[in-house]
Amino acid sequence: NQQFLMERGVYPTPMTNFGQQQYLPASILRNGNYLAIARFDGLDPMIMFGTGGRTGHSAVTVWEGNTLYVVESTDANPFGKVYWPPPYGVIRTPWDQWYQQAINASYHVDMLPIKPELAAQFNTTRFWSWFKTVQGMPYGYHNMLYSFMDTADPMQNFPQPIDTNVFTWVVNTLDRLIPATQEGVSVYSLFTQALNKRLGTSCQTIDCVLDALIPNGKNLGEAVAIPEQDEWMYGANYSMVCSVLAARAWQVGLGSALPSFEGSEQTPKDNYQMALFDPGFFNTTNCPIGLTNTPQGTYLSLIHIS
């Protein structure tokens, strides 16, 4: 997986040496801190390859009273070893418990501390009131891929050699191989339901979608490039993958401190490139291991396990 990411230009050559841990006490962490997470297990590298980013999972820290929680949207790995324990979907986990589970899961975690002026504006009462309305909702497969399928003809943000024609052939073929289900991994849950939102259709198959595109004068690439809307619901649930939940957490917690944007369009790369973070928070005192200097400041390599 690491070799693949280097070959595709997602990670530099050679990759950063992994194999270190730096525990952070909850007392120094802020509301809205971002956890940029990677696991070199096949699934995350595909997310990195598709988005062009260096992480595949997202989470945010939020205090409630004297307890710091990690808030995230997650699911059991659908493609192999299940490395994260239940419950799944939109969940919260106390910080110390999450940290140990991250070690057990062989996570690579970077902590991006939010700017102090933003942390001071984070409204925890408003956030937890909202969180209770979405807690337990299933992982958002419906918009998992739409967050980075934003351009069409050519689909410039798809990894080469994928273009509209290749993409159409791939999803049409997969639609015949993977049975349609309401939840979980299938072409219906990953593509078709969200296309129905965009086109005003009720299709069960990609063939149906392609037929519906003809009178609209659109191809499949143009249809999937229509932005996802935060207010869209799939059944009784909002559809939030990990990066979307993190963005929605900032939207709710920070309110008018942020410009208006669709959280449902955020990839992990979009999140860690936002101008929310404090580049000078970490130093050799609070981070004796794992501190990395960049032109944008310093960041903490919290857990790196080879």
GROMACS .gro file of C-alpha atoms in nm:
model
  306
    1ASN     CA    1   0.000   0.000   0.000
    2GLN     CA    2   0.281   0.243   0.082
    3GLN     CA    3   0.459   0.158  -0.244
    4PHE     CA    4   0.138   0.217  -0.439
    5LEU     CA    5   0.087   0.561  -0.281
    6MET     CA    6   0.444   0.660  -0.359
    7GLU     CA    7   0.412   0.536  -0.718
    8ARG     CA    8   0.093   0.739  -0.766
    9GLY     CA    9   0.251   1.054  -0.623
   10VAL     CA   10   0.019   1.076  -0.323
   11TYR     CA   11   0.301   1.032  -0.071
   12PRO     CA   12   0.659   1.155  -0.119
   13THR     CA   13   0.943   0.914  -0.180
   14PRO     CA   14   1.067   0.794   0.060
   15MET     CA   15   0.773   0.798   0.299
   16THR     CA   16   0.809   0.931   0.653
   17ASN     CA   17   0.942   0.665   0.888
   18PHE     CA   18   0.662   0.537   1.110
   19GLY     CA   19   0.677   0.363   1.447
   20GLN     CA   20   0.639   0.619   1.727
   21GLN     CA   21   0.376   0.730   1.977
   22GLN     CA   22   0.314   1.056   2.163
   23TYR     CA   23   0.032   1.053   2.416
   24LEU     CA   24  -0.148   1.382   2.474
   25PRO     CA   25  -0.343   1.445   2.796
   26ALA     CA   26  -0.699   1.554   2.732
   27SER     CA   27  -0.637   1.867   2.939
   28ILE     CA   28  -0.437   2.034   2.660
   29LEU     CA   29  -0.681   1.949   2.379
   30ARG     CA   30  -0.941   2.190   2.242
   31ASN     CA   31  -1.293   2.175   2.112
   32GLY     CA   32  -1.276   2.125   1.736
   33ASN     CA   33  -0.929   1.972   1.713
   34TYR     CA   34  -0.896   1.759   1.400
   35LEU     CA   35  -0.760   1.405   1.390
   36ALA     CA   36  -0.622   1.324   1.045
   37ILE     CA   37  -0.604   0.945   1.029
   38ALA     CA   38  -0.459   0.690   0.789
   39ARG     CA   39  -0.442   0.312   0.789
   40PHE     CA   40  -0.245   0.134   0.518
   41ASP     CA   41  -0.492  -0.149   0.475
   42GLY     CA   42  -0.624  -0.118   0.119
   43LEU     CA   43  -0.937   0.089   0.193
   44ASP     CA   44  -0.770   0.409   0.317
   45PRO     CA   45  -0.513   0.405   0.035
   46MET     CA   46  -0.801   0.390  -0.216
   47ILE     CA   47  -0.957   0.694  -0.046
   48MET     CA   48  -0.619   0.869  -0.059
   49PHE     CA   49  -0.576   0.775  -0.425
   50GLY     CA   50  -0.924   0.901  -0.513
   51THR     CA   51  -0.903   1.228  -0.321
   52GLY     CA   52  -0.532   1.301  -0.369
   53GLY     CA   53  -0.495   1.338   0.007
   54ARG     CA   54  -0.269   1.171   0.260
   55THR     CA   55  -0.536   1.056   0.505
   56GLY     CA   56  -0.844   0.839   0.480
   57HIS     CA   57  -1.035   0.898   0.805
   58SER     CA   58  -1.141   1.205   1.003
   59ALA     CA   59  -1.248   1.276   1.360
   60VAL     CA   60  -1.296   1.580   1.585
   61THR     CA   61  -1.250   1.631   1.962
   62VAL     CA   62  -1.528   1.796   2.164
   63TRP     CA   63  -1.564   1.844   2.539
   64GLU     CA   64  -1.880   1.768   2.734
   65GLY     CA   65  -1.839   1.872   3.094
   66ASN     CA   66  -1.512   1.718   3.219
   67THR     CA   67  -1.497   1.452   2.949
   68LEU     CA   68  -1.328   1.491   2.612
   69TYR     CA   69  -1.485   1.286   2.333
   70VAL     CA   70  -1.370   1.191   1.986
   71VAL     CA   71  -1.664   1.231   1.748
   72GLU     CA   72  -1.660   1.039   1.421
   73SER     CA   73  -1.857   0.845   1.162
   74THR     CA   74  -1.726   0.494   1.111
   75ASP     CA   75  -1.817   0.140   1.013
   76ALA     CA   76  -1.673  -0.209   1.031
   77ASN     CA   77  -1.417  -0.259   0.754
   78PRO     CA   78  -1.618  -0.407   0.462
   79PHE     CA   79  -1.309  -0.544   0.285
   80GLY     CA   80  -1.116  -0.745   0.543
   81LYS     CA   81  -1.013  -0.746   0.908
   82VAL     CA   82  -1.251  -0.559   1.137
   83TYR     CA   83  -1.010  -0.339   1.333
   84TRP     CA   84  -1.256  -0.100   1.504
   85PRO     CA   85  -1.505  -0.224   1.766
   86PRO     CA   86  -1.877  -0.145   1.762
   87PRO     CA   87  -2.089   0.064   1.785
   88TYR     CA   88  -2.072   0.201   1.430
   89GLY     CA   89  -2.217   0.494   1.243
   90VAL     CA   90  -2.211   0.838   1.407
   91ILE     CA   91  -2.051   0.779   1.746
   92ARG     CA   92  -1.851   0.939   2.024
   93THR     CA   93  -1.573   0.777   2.229
   94PRO     CA   94  -1.393   0.911   2.540
   95TRP     CA   95  -1.043   1.031   2.452
   96ASP     CA   96  -0.836   0.776   2.646
   97GLN     CA   97  -1.047   0.487   2.519
   98TRP     CA   98  -1.023   0.615   2.161
   99TYR     CA   99  -0.646   0.656   2.186
  100GLN     CA  100  -0.600   0.292   2.291
  101GLN     CA  101  -0.838   0.170   2.021
  102ALA     CA  102  -0.640   0.370   1.765
  103ILE     CA  103  -0.320   0.195   1.872
  104ASN     CA  104  -0.493  -0.143   1.852
  105ALA     CA  105  -0.620  -0.056   1.504
  106SER     CA  106  -0.270   0.037   1.376
  107TYR     CA  107  -0.389   0.390   1.301
  108HIS     CA  108  -0.153   0.663   1.190
  109VAL     CA  109  -0.286   0.978   1.356
  110ASP     CA  110  -0.192   1.344   1.321
  111MET     CA  111  -0.343   1.597   1.562
  112LEU     CA  112  -0.425   1.936   1.408
  113PRO     CA  113  -0.512   2.181   1.690
  114ILE     CA  114  -0.777   2.437   1.608
  115LYS     CA  115  -0.688   2.804   1.650
  116PRO     CA  116  -0.750   2.927   2.007
  117GLU     CA  117  -0.987   3.204   1.896
  118LEU     CA  118  -1.199   2.946   1.713
  119ALA     CA  119  -1.189   2.700   2.002
  120ALA     CA  120  -1.317   2.980   2.228
  121GLN     CA  121  -1.615   3.030   1.993
  122PHE     CA  122  -1.702   2.659   1.971
  123ASN     CA  123  -2.054   2.627   2.115
  124THR     CA  124  -2.060   2.289   2.289
  125THR     CA  125  -2.423   2.325   2.399
  126ARG     CA  126  -2.536   2.377   2.041
  127PHE     CA  127  -2.308   2.100   1.916
  128TRP     CA  128  -2.424   1.832   2.161
  129SER     CA  129  -2.789   1.922   2.103
  130TRP     CA  130  -2.731   1.863   1.731
  131PHE     CA  131  -2.521   1.551   1.788
  132LYS     CA  132  -2.801   1.382   1.982
  133THR     CA  133  -3.021   1.412   1.671
  134VAL     CA  134  -2.769   1.231   1.449
  135GLN     CA  135  -2.598   0.991   1.694
  136GLY     CA  136  -2.632   0.634   1.574
  137MET     CA  137  -2.713   0.725   1.215
  138PRO     CA  138  -2.535   0.480   0.981
  139TYR     CA  139  -2.210   0.558   0.803
  140GLY     CA  140  -2.279   0.775   0.498
  141TYR     CA  141  -2.202   0.550   0.204
  142HIS     CA  142  -2.440   0.751  -0.015
  143ASN     CA  143  -2.205   1.049  -0.043
  144MET     CA  144  -1.876   0.873   0.028
  145LEU     CA  145  -1.750   0.929  -0.328
  146TYR     CA  146  -1.952   1.236  -0.427
  147SER     CA  147  -1.745   1.456  -0.198
  148PHE     CA  148  -1.460   1.446  -0.449
  149MET     CA  149  -1.646   1.388  -0.778
  150ASP     CA  150  -1.680   1.761  -0.835
  151THR     CA  151  -1.585   1.823  -1.198
  152ALA     CA  152  -1.689   1.678  -1.532
  153ASP     CA  153  -1.570   1.652  -1.894
  154PRO     CA  154  -1.295   1.579  -1.829
  155MET     CA  155  -1.331   1.454  -1.472
  156GLN     CA  156  -1.013   1.634  -1.372
  157ASN     CA  157  -1.024   1.537  -1.006
  158PHE     CA  158  -1.038   1.164  -1.080
  159PRO     CA  159  -0.708   0.976  -1.064
  160GLN     CA  160  -0.568   0.891  -1.405
  161PRO     CA  161  -0.657   0.708  -1.626
  162ILE     CA  162  -1.021   0.738  -1.518
  163ASP     CA  163  -1.245   0.963  -1.730
  164THR     CA  164  -1.621   0.981  -1.785
  165ASN     CA  165  -1.628   0.683  -2.023
  166VAL     CA  166  -1.418   0.461  -1.795
  167PHE     CA  167  -1.620   0.566  -1.493
  168THR     CA  168  -1.950   0.487  -1.666
  169TRP     CA  169  -1.826   0.143  -1.771
  170VAL     CA  170  -1.694   0.061  -1.423
  171VAL     CA  171  -2.011   0.153  -1.231
  172ASN     CA  172  -2.231  -0.017  -1.491
  173THR     CA  173  -2.027  -0.336  -1.458
  174LEU     CA  174  -2.025  -0.325  -1.077
  175ASP     CA  175  -2.399  -0.265  -1.075
  176ARG     CA  176  -2.443  -0.606  -1.238
  177LEU     CA  177  -2.205  -0.778  -0.993
  178ILE     CA  178  -2.309  -0.628  -0.657
  179PRO     CA  179  -2.675  -0.663  -0.552
  180ALA     CA  180  -2.859  -0.343  -0.467
  181THR     CA  181  -2.910  -0.280  -0.095
  182GLN     CA  182  -3.033   0.017   0.105
  183GLU     CA  183  -2.721   0.029   0.323
  184GLY     CA  184  -2.363  -0.093   0.304
  185VAL     CA  185  -2.137  -0.122   0.003
  186SER     CA  186  -2.313  -0.152  -0.332
  187VAL     CA  187  -2.347   0.058  -0.647
  188TYR     CA  188  -2.700   0.142  -0.536
  189SER     CA  189  -2.587   0.285  -0.201
  190LEU     CA  190  -2.264   0.442  -0.330
  191PHE     CA  191  -2.397   0.595  -0.654
  192THR     CA  192  -2.757   0.540  -0.753
  193GLN     CA  193  -2.941   0.679  -0.451
  194ALA     CA  194  -2.744   1.003  -0.465
  195LEU     CA  195  -2.800   1.028  -0.841
  196ASN     CA  196  -3.173   1.002  -0.775
  197LYS     CA  197  -3.139   1.311  -0.555
  198ARG     CA  198  -2.964   1.498  -0.834
  199LEU     CA  199  -3.195   1.393  -1.116
  200GLY     CA  200  -3.531   1.364  -0.941
  201THR     CA  201  -3.554   0.995  -1.033
  202SER     CA  202  -3.625   0.676  -0.838
  203CYS     CA  203  -3.388   0.443  -1.022
  204GLN     CA  204  -3.265   0.113  -0.879
  205THR     CA  205  -2.994   0.055  -1.142
  206ILE     CA  206  -2.733   0.252  -1.332
  207ASP     CA  207  -2.902   0.155  -1.661
  208CYS     CA  208  -3.212   0.336  -1.539
  209VAL     CA  209  -3.002   0.642  -1.453
  210LEU     CA  210  -2.836   0.642  -1.795
  211ASP     CA  211  -3.179   0.632  -1.962
  212ALA     CA  212  -3.291   0.924  -1.745
  213LEU     CA  213  -2.987   1.129  -1.845
  214ILE     CA  214  -3.076   1.131  -2.214
  215PRO     CA  215  -3.369   1.378  -2.195
  216ASN     CA  216  -3.168   1.592  -1.951
  217GLY     CA  217  -2.883   1.627  -2.199
  218LYS     CA  218  -2.626   1.519  -1.939
  219ASN     CA  219  -2.369   1.243  -1.922
  220LEU     CA  220  -2.293   1.048  -1.606
  221GLY     CA  221  -1.986   1.257  -1.527
  222GLU     CA  222  -2.190   1.577  -1.531
  223ALA     CA  223  -2.460   1.423  -1.313
  224VAL     CA  224  -2.226   1.309  -1.038
  225ALA     CA  225  -2.055   1.651  -1.037
  226ILE     CA  226  -2.374   1.818  -0.909
  227PRO     CA  227  -2.290   1.920  -0.549
  228GLU     CA  228  -2.422   1.720  -0.256
  229GLN     CA  229  -2.652   1.921  -0.029
  230ASP     CA  230  -2.631   1.906   0.351
  231GLU     CA  231  -3.010   1.896   0.389
  232TRP     CA  232  -3.052   1.583   0.173
  233MET     CA  233  -3.169   1.280   0.369
  234TYR     CA  234  -3.153   0.916   0.263
  235GLY     CA  235  -3.452   0.754   0.422
  236ALA     CA  236  -3.463   0.881   0.781
  237ASN     CA  237  -3.091   0.964   0.795
  238TYR     CA  238  -2.845   1.226   0.689
  239SER     CA  239  -2.559   1.064   0.501
  240MET     CA  240  -2.228   1.155   0.662
  241VAL     CA  241  -1.895   0.988   0.597
  242CYS     CA  242  -1.615   1.066   0.840
  243SER     CA  243  -1.491   1.383   0.667
  244VAL     CA  244  -1.846   1.513   0.627
  245LEU     CA  245  -1.926   1.458   0.995
  246ALA     CA  246  -1.609   1.645   1.093
  247ALA     CA  247  -1.706   1.936   0.868
  248ARG     CA  248  -2.063   1.936   1.001
  249ALA     CA  249  -1.924   1.940   1.357
  250TRP     CA  250  -1.735   2.260   1.274
  251GLN     CA  251  -2.041   2.409   1.103
  252VAL     CA  252  -2.259   2.348   1.409
  253GLY     CA  253  -2.001   2.425   1.677
  254LEU     CA  254  -1.850   2.734   1.515
  255GLY     CA  255  -2.162   2.872   1.347
  256SER     CA  256  -2.110   3.216   1.191
  257ALA     CA  257  -1.735   3.201   1.259
  258LEU     CA  258  -1.716   2.997   0.937
  259PRO     CA  259  -1.826   3.098   0.586
  260SER     CA  260  -2.122   2.914   0.437
  261PHE     CA  261  -2.025   2.586   0.267
  262GLU     CA  262  -2.165   2.238   0.207
  263GLY     CA  263  -2.009   2.007   0.465
  264SER     CA  264  -2.125   1.713   0.255
  265GLU     CA  265  -1.869   1.809  -0.011
  266GLN     CA  266  -1.568   1.782   0.222
  267THR     CA  267  -1.300   1.516   0.176
  268PRO     CA  268  -1.034   1.441   0.439
  269LYS     CA  269  -0.791   1.646   0.228
  270ASP     CA  270  -1.034   1.938   0.214
  271ASN     CA  271  -1.061   1.929   0.593
  272TYR     CA  272  -0.690   1.932   0.673
  273GLN     CA  273  -0.627   2.209   0.420
  274MET     CA  274  -0.878   2.447   0.582
  275ALA     CA  275  -0.739   2.757   0.756
  276LEU     CA  276  -0.868   2.649   1.096
  277PHE     CA  277  -0.555   2.527   1.266
  278ASP     CA  278  -0.294   2.669   1.501
  279PRO     CA  279   0.050   2.623   1.339
  280GLY     CA  280   0.242   2.709   1.656
  281PHE     CA  281   0.065   2.504   1.921
  282PHE     CA  282   0.309   2.214   1.937
  283ASN     CA  283   0.669   2.247   2.049
  284THR     CA  284   0.942   2.026   2.189
  285THR     CA  285   0.792   2.060   2.539
  286ASN     CA  286   0.441   1.929   2.469
  287CYS     CA  287   0.559   1.710   2.184
  288PRO     CA  288   0.906   1.563   2.250
  289ILE     CA  289   0.843   1.291   1.989
  290GLY     CA  290   0.689   1.320   1.646
  291LEU     CA  291   0.704   1.696   1.583
  292THR     CA  292   0.737   1.782   1.214
  293ASN     CA  293   0.826   2.127   1.081
  294THR     CA  294   0.654   2.247   0.763
  295PRO     CA  295   0.634   2.584   0.585
  296GLN     CA  296   0.285   2.618   0.736
  297GLY     CA  297   0.403   2.553   1.094
  298THR     CA  298   0.438   2.240   1.302
  299TYR     CA  299   0.210   1.942   1.344
  300LEU     CA  300   0.205   1.644   1.574
  301SER     CA  301   0.249   1.288   1.462
  302LEU     CA  302   0.041   1.150   1.748
  303ILE     CA  303   0.044   0.777   1.669
  304HIS     CA  304   0.258   0.627   1.395
  305ILE     CA  305   0.274   0.249   1.399
  306SER     CA  306   0.465   0.055   1.137
   0.00000   0.00000   0.00000
